[in-house]
Coordinates of C-alpha atoms in Angstrom, one line a residue:
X12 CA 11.4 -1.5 -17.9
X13 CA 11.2 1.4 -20.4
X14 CA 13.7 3.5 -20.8
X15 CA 11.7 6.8 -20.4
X16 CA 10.2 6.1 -16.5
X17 CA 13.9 7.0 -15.7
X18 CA 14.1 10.3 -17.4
X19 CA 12.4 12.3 -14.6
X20 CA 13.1 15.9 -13.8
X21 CA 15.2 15.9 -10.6
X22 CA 13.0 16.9 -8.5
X23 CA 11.3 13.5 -8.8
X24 CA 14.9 12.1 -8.0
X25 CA 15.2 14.1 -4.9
X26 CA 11.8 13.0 -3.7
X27 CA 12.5 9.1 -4.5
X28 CA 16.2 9.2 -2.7
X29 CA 13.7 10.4 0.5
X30 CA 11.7 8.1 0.2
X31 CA 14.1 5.2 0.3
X32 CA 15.3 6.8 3.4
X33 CA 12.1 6.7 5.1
X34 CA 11.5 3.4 3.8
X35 CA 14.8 2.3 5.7
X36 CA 13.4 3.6 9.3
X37 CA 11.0 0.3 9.3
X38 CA 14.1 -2.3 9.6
X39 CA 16.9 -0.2 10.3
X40 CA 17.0 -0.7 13.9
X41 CA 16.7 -4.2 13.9
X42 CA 20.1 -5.5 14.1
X43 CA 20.8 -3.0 16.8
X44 CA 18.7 -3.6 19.2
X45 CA 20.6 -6.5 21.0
X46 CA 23.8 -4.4 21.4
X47 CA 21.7 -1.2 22.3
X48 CA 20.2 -3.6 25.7
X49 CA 24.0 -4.8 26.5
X50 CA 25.2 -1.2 26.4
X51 CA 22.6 0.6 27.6
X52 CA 21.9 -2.0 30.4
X53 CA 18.5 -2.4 29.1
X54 CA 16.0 -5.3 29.2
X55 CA 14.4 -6.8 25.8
X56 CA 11.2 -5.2 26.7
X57 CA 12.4 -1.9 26.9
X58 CA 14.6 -2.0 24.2
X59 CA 11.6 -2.7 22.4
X60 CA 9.9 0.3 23.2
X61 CA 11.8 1.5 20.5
X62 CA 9.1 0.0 18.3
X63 CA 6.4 1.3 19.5
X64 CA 6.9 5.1 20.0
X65 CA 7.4 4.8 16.7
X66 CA 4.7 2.6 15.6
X67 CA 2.1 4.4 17.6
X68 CA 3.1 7.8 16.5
X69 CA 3.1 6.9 13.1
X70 CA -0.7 5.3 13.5
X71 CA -1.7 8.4 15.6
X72 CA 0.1 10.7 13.0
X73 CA -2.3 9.6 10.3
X74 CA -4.8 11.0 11.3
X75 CA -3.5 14.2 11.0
X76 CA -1.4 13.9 7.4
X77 CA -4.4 15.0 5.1
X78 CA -5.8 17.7 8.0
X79 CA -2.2 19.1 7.4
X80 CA -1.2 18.4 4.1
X81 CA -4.7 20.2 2.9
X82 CA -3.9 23.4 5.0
X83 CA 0.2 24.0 4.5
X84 CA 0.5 22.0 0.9
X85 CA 2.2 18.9 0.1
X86 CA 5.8 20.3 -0.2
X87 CA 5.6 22.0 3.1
X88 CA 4.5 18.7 4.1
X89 CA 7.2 17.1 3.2
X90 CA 9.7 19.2 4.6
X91 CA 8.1 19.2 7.6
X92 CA 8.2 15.5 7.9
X93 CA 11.7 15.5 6.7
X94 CA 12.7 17.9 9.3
X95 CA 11.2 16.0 12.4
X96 CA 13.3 13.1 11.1
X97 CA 16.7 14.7 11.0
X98 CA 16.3 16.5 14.2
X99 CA 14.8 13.2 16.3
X100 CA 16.8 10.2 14.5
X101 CA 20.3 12.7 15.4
X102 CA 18.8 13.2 19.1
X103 CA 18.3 9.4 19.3
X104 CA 21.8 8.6 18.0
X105 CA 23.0 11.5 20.8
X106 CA 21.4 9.2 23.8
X107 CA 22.3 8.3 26.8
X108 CA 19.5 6.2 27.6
X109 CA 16.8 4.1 26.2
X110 CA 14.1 5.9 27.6
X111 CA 15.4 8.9 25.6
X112 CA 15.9 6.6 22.2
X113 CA 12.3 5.6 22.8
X114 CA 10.8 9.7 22.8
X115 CA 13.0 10.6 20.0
X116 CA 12.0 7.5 18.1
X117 CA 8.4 8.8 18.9
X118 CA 9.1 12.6 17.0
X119 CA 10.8 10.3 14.3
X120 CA 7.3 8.4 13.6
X121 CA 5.5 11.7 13.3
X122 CA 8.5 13.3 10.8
X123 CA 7.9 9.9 9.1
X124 CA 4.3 9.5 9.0
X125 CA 4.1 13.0 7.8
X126 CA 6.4 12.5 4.5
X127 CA 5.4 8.9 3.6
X128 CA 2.0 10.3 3.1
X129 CA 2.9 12.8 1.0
X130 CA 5.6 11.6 -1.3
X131 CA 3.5 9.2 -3.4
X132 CA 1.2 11.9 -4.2
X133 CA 4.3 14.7 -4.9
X134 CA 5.9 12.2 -6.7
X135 CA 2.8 11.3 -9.4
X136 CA 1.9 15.3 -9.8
X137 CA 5.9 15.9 -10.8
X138 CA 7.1 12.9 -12.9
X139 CA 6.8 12.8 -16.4
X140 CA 5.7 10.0 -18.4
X141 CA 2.4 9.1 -16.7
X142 CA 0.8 7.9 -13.5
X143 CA 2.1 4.5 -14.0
X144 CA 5.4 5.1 -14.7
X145 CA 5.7 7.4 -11.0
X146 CA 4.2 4.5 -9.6
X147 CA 7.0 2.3 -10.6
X148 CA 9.5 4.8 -9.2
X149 CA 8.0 5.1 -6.2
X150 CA 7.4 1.3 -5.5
X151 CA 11.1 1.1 -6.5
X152 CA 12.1 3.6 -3.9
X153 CA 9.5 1.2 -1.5
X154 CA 11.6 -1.9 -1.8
X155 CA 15.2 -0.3 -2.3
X156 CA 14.3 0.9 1.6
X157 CA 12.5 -1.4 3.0
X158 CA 15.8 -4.3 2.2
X159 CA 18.6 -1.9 2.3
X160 CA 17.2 -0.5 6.0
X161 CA 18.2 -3.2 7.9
X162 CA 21.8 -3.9 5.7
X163 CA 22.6 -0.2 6.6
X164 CA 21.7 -1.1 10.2
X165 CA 23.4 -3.7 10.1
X166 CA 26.5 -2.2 8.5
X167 CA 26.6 0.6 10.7
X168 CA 25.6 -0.7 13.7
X169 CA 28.9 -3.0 13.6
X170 CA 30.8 0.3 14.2
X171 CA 28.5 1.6 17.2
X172 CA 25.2 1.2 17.9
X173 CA 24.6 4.9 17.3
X174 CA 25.5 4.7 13.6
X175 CA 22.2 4.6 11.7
X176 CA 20.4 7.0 14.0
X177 CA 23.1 9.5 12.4
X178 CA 23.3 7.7 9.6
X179 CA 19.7 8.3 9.1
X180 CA 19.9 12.1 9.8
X181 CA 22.3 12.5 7.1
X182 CA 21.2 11.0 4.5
X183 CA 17.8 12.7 5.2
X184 CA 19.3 16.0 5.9
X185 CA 20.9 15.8 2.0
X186 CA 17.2 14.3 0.6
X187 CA 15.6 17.7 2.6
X188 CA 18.3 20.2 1.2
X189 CA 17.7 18.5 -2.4
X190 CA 13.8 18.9 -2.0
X191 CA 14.1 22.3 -1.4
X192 CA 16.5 23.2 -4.3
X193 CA 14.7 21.0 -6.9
X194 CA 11.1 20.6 -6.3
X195 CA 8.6 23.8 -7.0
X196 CA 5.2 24.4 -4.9
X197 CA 2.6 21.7 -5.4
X198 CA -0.9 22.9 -5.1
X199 CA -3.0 22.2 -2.1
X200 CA -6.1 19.8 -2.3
X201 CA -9.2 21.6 -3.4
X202 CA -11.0 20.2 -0.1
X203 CA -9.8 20.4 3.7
X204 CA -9.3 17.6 5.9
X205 CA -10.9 17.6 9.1
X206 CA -9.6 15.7 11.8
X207 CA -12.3 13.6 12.3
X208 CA -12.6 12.2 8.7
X209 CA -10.8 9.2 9.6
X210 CA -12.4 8.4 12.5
X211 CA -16.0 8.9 10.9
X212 CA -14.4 6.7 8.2
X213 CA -14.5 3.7 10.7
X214 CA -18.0 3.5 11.2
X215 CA -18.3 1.6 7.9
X216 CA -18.1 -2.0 8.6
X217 CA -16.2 -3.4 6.0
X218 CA -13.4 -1.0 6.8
X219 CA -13.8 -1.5 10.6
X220 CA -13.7 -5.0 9.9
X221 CA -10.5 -5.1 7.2
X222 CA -8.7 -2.1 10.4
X223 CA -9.1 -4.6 13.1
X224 CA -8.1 -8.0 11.1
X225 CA -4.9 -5.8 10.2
X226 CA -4.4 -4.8 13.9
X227 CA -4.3 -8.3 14.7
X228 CA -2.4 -9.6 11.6
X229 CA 0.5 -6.6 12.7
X230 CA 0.5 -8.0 15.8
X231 CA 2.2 -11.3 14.8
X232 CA 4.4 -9.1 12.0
X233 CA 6.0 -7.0 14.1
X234 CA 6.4 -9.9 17.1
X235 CA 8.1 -11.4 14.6
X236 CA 10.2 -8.4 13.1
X237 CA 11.0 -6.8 16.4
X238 CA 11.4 -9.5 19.2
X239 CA 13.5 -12.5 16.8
X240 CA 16.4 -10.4 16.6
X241 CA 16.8 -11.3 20.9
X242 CA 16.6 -15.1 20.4
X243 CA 18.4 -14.7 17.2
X244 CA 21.4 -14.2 19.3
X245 CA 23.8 -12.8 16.6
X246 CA 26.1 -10.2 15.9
X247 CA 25.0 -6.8 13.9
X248 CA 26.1 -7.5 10.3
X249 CA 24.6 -11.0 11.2
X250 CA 21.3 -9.8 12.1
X251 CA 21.6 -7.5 9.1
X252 CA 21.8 -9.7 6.2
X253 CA 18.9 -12.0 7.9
X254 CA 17.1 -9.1 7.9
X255 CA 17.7 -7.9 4.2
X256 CA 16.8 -11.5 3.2
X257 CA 13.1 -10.8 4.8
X258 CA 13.3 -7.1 2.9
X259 CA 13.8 -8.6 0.3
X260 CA 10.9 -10.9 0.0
X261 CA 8.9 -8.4 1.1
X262 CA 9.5 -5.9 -1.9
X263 CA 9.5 -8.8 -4.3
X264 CA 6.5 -10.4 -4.1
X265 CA 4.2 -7.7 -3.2
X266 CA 5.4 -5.8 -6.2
X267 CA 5.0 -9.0 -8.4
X268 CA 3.6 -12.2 -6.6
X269 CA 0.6 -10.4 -5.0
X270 CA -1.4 -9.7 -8.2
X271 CA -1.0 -12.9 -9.7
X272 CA -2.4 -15.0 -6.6
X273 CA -4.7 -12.3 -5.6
X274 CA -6.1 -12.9 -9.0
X275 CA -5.8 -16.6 -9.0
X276 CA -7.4 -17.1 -5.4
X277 CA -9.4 -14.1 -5.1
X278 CA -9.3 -11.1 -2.4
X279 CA -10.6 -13.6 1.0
X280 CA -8.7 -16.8 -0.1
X281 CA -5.6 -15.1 -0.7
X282 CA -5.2 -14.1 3.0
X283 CA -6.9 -16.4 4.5
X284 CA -4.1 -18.7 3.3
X285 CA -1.2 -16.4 3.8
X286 CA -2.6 -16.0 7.4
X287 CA -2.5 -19.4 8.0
X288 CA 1.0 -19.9 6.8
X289 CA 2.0 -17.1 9.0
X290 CA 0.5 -18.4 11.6
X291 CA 1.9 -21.6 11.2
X292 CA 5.5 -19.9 10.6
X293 CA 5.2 -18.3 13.6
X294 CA 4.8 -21.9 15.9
X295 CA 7.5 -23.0 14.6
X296 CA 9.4 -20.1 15.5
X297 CA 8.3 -20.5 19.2
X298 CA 9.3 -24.4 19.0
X299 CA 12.6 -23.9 17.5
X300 CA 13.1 -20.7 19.3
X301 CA 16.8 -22.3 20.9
X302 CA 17.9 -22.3 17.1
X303 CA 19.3 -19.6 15.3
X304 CA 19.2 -21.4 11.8
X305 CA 15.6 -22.2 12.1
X306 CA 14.8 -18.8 13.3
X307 CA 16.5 -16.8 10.3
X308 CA 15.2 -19.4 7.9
X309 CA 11.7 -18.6 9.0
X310 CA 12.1 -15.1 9.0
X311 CA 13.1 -15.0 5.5
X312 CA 10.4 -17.4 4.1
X313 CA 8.0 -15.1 6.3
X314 CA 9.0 -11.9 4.0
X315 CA 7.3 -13.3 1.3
X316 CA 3.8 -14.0 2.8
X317 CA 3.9 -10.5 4.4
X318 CA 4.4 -8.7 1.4
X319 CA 1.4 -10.7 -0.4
X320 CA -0.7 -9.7 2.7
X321 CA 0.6 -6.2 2.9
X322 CA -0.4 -5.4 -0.9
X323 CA -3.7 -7.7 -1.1
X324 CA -5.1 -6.5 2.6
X325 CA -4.5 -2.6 1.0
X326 CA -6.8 -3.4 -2.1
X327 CA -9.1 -4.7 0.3
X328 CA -9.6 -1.5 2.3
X329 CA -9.6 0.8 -0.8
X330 CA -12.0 -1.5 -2.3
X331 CA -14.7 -1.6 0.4
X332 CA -14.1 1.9 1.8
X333 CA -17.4 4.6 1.1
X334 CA -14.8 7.5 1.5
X335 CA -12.0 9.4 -0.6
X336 CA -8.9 7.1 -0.5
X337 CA -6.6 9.0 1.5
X338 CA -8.9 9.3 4.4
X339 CA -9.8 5.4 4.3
X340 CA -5.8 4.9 3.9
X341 CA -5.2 7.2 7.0
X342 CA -8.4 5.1 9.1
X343 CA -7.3 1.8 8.0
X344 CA -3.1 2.8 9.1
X345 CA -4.2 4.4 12.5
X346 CA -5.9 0.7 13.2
X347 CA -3.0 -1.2 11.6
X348 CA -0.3 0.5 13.3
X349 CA -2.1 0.1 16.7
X350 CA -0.9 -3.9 16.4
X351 CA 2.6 -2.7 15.4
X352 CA 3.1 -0.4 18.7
X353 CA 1.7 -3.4 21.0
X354 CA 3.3 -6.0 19.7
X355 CA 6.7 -5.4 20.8
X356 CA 7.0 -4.2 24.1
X357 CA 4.3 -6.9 24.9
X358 CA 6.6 -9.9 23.7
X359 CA 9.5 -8.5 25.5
X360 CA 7.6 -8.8 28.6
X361 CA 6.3 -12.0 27.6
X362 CA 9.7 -13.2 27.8
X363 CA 10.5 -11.9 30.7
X364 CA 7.6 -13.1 32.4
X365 CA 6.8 -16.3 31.6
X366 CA 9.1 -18.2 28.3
X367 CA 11.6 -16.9 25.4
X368 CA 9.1 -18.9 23.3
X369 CA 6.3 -17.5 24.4
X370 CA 6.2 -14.0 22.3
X371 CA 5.7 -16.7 18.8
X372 CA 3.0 -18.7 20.0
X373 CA 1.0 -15.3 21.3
X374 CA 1.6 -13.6 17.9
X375 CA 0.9 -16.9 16.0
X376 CA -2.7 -16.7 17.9
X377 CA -3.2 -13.3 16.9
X378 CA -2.4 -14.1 13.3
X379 CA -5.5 -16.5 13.8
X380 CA -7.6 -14.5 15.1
X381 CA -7.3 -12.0 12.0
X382 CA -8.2 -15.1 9.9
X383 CA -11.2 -15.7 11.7
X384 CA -12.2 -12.1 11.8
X385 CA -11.5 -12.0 8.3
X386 CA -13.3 -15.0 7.7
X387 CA -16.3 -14.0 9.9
X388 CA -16.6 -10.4 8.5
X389 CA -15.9 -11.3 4.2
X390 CA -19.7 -10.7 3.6
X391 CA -18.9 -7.1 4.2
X392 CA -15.5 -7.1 2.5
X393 CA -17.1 -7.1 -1.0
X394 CA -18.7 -4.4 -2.7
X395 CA -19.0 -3.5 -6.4
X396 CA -16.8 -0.9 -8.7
X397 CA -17.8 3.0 -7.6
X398 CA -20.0 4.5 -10.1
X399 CA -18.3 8.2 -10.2
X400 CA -20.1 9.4 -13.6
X401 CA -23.3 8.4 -14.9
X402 CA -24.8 10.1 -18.6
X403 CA -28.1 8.3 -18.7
X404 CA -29.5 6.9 -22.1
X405 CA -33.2 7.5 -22.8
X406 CA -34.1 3.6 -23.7
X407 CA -32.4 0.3 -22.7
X408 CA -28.6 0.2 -23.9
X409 CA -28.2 -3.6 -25.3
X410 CA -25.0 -2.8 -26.4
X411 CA -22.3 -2.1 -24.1
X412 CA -18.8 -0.8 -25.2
X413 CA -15.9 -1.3 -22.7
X414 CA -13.2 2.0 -23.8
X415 CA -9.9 3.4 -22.2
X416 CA -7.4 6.0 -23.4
X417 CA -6.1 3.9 -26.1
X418 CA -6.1 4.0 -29.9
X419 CA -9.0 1.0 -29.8
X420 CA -11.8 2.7 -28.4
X421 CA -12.9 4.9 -31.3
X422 CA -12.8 1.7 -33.3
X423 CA -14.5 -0.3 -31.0
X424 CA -17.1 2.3 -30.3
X425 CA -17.8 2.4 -33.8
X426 CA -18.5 -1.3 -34.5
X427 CA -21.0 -0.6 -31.3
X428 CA -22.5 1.8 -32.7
X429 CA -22.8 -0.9 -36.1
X430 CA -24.2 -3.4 -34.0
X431 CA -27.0 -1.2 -32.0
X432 CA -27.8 0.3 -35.4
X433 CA -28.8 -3.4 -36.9
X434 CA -30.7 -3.9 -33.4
X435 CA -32.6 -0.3 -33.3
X436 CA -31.2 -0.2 -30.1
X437 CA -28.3 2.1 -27.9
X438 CA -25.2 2.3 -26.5
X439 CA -24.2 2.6 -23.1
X440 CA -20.4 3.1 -22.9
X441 CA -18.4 2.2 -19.7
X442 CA -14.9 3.7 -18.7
X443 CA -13.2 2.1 -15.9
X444 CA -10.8 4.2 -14.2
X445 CA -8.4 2.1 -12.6
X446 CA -5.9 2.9 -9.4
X447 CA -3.2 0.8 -8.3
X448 CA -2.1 -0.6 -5.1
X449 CA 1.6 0.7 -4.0
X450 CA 3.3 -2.3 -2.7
X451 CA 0.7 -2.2 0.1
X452 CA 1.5 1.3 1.5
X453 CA -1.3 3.0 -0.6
X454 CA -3.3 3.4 -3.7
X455 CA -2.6 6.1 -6.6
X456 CA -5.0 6.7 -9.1
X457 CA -3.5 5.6 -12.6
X458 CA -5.9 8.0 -14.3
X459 CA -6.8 11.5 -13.3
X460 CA -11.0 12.3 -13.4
X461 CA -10.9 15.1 -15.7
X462 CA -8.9 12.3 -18.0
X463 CA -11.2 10.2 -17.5
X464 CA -14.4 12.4 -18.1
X465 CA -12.6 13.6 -21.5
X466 CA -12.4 9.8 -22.7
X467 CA -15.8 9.6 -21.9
X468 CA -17.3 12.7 -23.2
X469 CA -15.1 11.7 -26.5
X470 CA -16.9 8.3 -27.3
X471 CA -20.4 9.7 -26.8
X472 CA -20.1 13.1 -28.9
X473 CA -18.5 10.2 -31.4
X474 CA -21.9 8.0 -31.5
X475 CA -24.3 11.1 -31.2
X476 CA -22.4 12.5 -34.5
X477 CA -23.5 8.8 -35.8
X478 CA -26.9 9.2 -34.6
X479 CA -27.1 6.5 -32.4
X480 CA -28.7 6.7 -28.7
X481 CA -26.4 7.2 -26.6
X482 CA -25.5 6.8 -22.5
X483 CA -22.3 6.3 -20.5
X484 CA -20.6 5.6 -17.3
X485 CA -17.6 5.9 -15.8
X486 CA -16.9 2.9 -13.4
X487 CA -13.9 3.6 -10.7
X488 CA -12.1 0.3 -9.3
X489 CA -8.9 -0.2 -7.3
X490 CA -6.5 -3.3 -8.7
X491 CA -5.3 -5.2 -12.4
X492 CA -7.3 -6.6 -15.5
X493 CA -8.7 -8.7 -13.4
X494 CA -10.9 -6.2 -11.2
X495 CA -11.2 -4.3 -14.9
X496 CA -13.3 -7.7 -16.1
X497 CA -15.0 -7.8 -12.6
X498 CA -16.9 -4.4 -13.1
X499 CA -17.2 -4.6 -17.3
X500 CA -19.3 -7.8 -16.4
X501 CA -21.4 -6.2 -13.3
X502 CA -21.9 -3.2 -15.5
X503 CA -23.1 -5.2 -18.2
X504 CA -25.6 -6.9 -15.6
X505 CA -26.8 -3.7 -14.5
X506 CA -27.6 -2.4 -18.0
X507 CA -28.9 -5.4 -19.2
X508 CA -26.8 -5.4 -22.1
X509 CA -27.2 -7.8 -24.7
X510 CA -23.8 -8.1 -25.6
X511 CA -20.2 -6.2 -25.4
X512 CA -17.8 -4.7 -27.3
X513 CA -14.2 -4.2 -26.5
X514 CA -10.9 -2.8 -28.1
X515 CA -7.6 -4.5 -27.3
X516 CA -4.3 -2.4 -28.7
X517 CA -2.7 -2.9 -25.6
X518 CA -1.5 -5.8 -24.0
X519 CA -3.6 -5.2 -20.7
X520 CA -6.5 -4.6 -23.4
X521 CA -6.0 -8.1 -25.1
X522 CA -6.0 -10.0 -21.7
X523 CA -9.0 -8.1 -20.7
X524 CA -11.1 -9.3 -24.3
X525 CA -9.6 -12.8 -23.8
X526 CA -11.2 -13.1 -19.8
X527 CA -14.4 -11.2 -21.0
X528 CA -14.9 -14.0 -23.6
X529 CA -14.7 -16.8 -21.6
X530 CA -16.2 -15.3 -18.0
X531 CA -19.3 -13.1 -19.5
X532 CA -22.9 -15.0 -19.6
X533 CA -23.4 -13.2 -23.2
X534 CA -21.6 -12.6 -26.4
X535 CA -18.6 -10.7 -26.6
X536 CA -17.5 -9.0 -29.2
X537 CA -13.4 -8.1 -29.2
X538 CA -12.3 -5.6 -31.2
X539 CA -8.5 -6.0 -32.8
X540 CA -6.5 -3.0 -33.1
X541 CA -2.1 -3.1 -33.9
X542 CA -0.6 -1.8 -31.1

């Protein structure tokens, strides 16, 4: 990692120490929930309700982040959200009862829902060293919670059962006093929210279609995250470690497995096949439900399909979605969340009422039924790079130069303009501006628009001071090189170009030149440049 992502002002510190906190609330009660049912004299089912207060005012909350954040401003945001934590996780840890757990947990969504929102964005407008180097810090902050959450449970809940609810409000309360010492007023969005955004945002089909097959795809994740710890039948720290193992292969492999057989398979083929093995997982969780071993085995093995899913289904939505990312984001997490807060409660009573194995084989049908929604639906689920910019050029551009931020492009745009010139032809220079998916919780942009414009603006005052015809376009897409090639080759289509240029001084450029050249129907022309 380099050296100068960690040398952030503190403020950016403060804000990542939250966010590993809130990152904690998704497992943390996980290895308390069988001790909370024998003290509270609570059934499974109940006990589960746990889940889904908080799941479905977390999905409801979303609706309502950007119509808030846009009015108040992100900081305000954020200590609003950090607030309803502290106050709700200390009541729950205060309760006498698990109806009053579950309500509490419910204000402890909406505290949640409201800061997790937020962060990423705080967190990329205060960090120094780039986009990309926030982004790191805050998938960092991702994982560190989502594997630590349930070890602390764990941990804690060996002392009482009340420990992380307090623990929680603690560690919270410091990450809300830290916020307001350190971080300065962020500016408000230049456009307001409405709370209807997200809803219109739905009646797109590809996004309806990607929402529901992640309501039903949450429906099997959280049967399995919040009902195994019952027939797991094992103490706190137990449960705890099992539980850090899934964490764990969450956080690693959608940070670092997803984009490598999401660009292997493709989008569709990626989850259709984690979907199946889910699914699969999940029977045989319901025909070795009487065993322990083969339960935490499978739960662990699971954690690595589900972060692939959860990273690959988010590029999915940002990629077919016809509105502003954050509004598609909140849409697609009110859907998804819908299957979290059902889940639950639902296999408790499904063990209650008819089998202990029942709650698997019900989610693994769900999980199925995603895959055949996916399946049914992928014609919608593709669409082509968003065209945000486009300088038109009076005749035909033949030549098409690919150019980022980097020290390549004036080079490469000037053996463009060498090969147009010998063809009495023009140019038509593309800039893609990228945005990356955070470990499935959201996309950031890795590039600003006004950046983007400027790189832009530069290469065409650069070939009009050569006198060669000029037009451009800036091309917006939403994953790695791969999705870079994807739209360099469908703008090259759309242009008709005759060939195209590209500079590689970066490592991400050279891989891009070296799949251009061997995917592109026409010649490509790579431009060399020392790092």
């Amino acid at each position: 990692m380099n050296t100068t992502i960690l040398k952030q002002p503190k403020a950016v510190w403060a804000v990542a120490f939250a966010c590993v906190i809130a990152f904690m609330g998704i497992g943390l009660v996980d290895p308390i929930l069988p001790a909370i049912a024998t003290q509270l004299h609570a059934s499974p089912s109940q006990v589960e309700l746990l889940f889904t207060s908080y799941f479905a005012f977390t999905g409801v909350s979303m609706l309502v982040t950007g119509f808030v954040s846009s009015r108040i401003g992100p900081r305000k945001t954020l200590l609003a959200g950090l607030t309803l934590v502290v106050v709700f996780s200390a009541l729950a840890g205060a309760s006498g009862s698990v109806g009053e757990i579950v309500g509490f947990r419910a204000g402890w969504g909406l505290g949640n829902a409201l800061f997790i929102a937020t962060a990423l964005a705080v967190i990329i407008g205060a960090a120094s060293g780039g986009v990309s180097g926030a982004i790191i810090l805050y998938e960092a902050a991702l994982g560190l919670g989502i594997a630590s959450g349930p070890l602390i449970g764990g941990l804690l809940g060996g002392i009482s059962w009340r420990g992380p609810f307090f623990g929680t409000a603690v560690l919270m309360a410091i990450g809300f006093v830290a916020i307001v010492l350190l971080l300065d007023d962020v500016p408000k969005p230049a456009r307001k929210v409405s709370l209807v955004d997200p809803l219109k945002a739905l009646k797109h089909r590809g996004l309806l279609i990607a929402g529901i097959v992640a309501l039903l795809y949450n429906f099997g994740f959280f049967t399995l995250l919040a009902y195994t710890p019952f027939p797991l039948k094992m103490g706190a720290h137990a449960l705890g470690l099992v539980f850090f193992g899934w964490g764990v292969m969450v956080a690693v492999t959608s940070v670092f497995v997803a984009p490598r057989v999401k660009r292997r398979l493709g989008v569709v083929p990626t989850l259709s096949a984690m979907y199946a093995a889910i699914a699969a997982i999940l029977v045989v969780m319901g025909f070795g439900e009487g065993s322990p071993a083969v339960l935490a085995v499978a739960v662990i093995v699971a954690g690595g399909f589900l972060g692939v899913i959860n990273t690959v289904l988010t590029e999915l939505v940002m990629k077919v979605s016809p509105v502003e990312r954050p509004i598609a984001s909140s849409a697609y997490s009110f859907l998804r969340f819908a299957g979290g807060a059902i889940a639950p409660f639902l296999a408790g009573k499904l063990a209650e009422w008819v089998a202990p194995d029942t709650p698997f084989f019900v989610g693994a049908a769900a999980v199925a039924a995603a895959l055949l929604v996916l399946l049914a639906g992928r014609r919608h689920l593709v669409e082509a790079p968003e065209v945000e910019e486009d300088v038109p050029v009076a005749v035909r551009a033949p030549v098409l130069v690919a150019v980022g931020a980097t020290p390549a492009a004036p080079l490469a745009t000037a053996r463009a303009a060498e090969l147009a010139a010998a063809r009495g032809a023009a140019v038509e220079v593309l800039h893609v501006r990228p945005s990356d998916v955070v470990a499935g919780e959201g996309v950031a942009d890795l590039e600003r628009p006004a950046e983007a414009h400027s790189v832009l603006e530069a290469r065409l005052t650069q070939l009009r001071q050569a006198g060669v015809p000029a037009g451009g376009r800036i091309v917006h897409t939403v994953g790695d090189h791969d999705d870079i090639v994807r739209a360099v080759l469908e703008q090259a289509g759309a242009v008709g170009a005759e060939l195209v240029v590209v500079g590689a001084s970066t490592h991400r450029g050279h891989r891009v030149g070296a799949e251009l050249t061997e995917r592109a129907d026409r010649p490509v022309v790579v431009v060399p440049v020392a790092a």
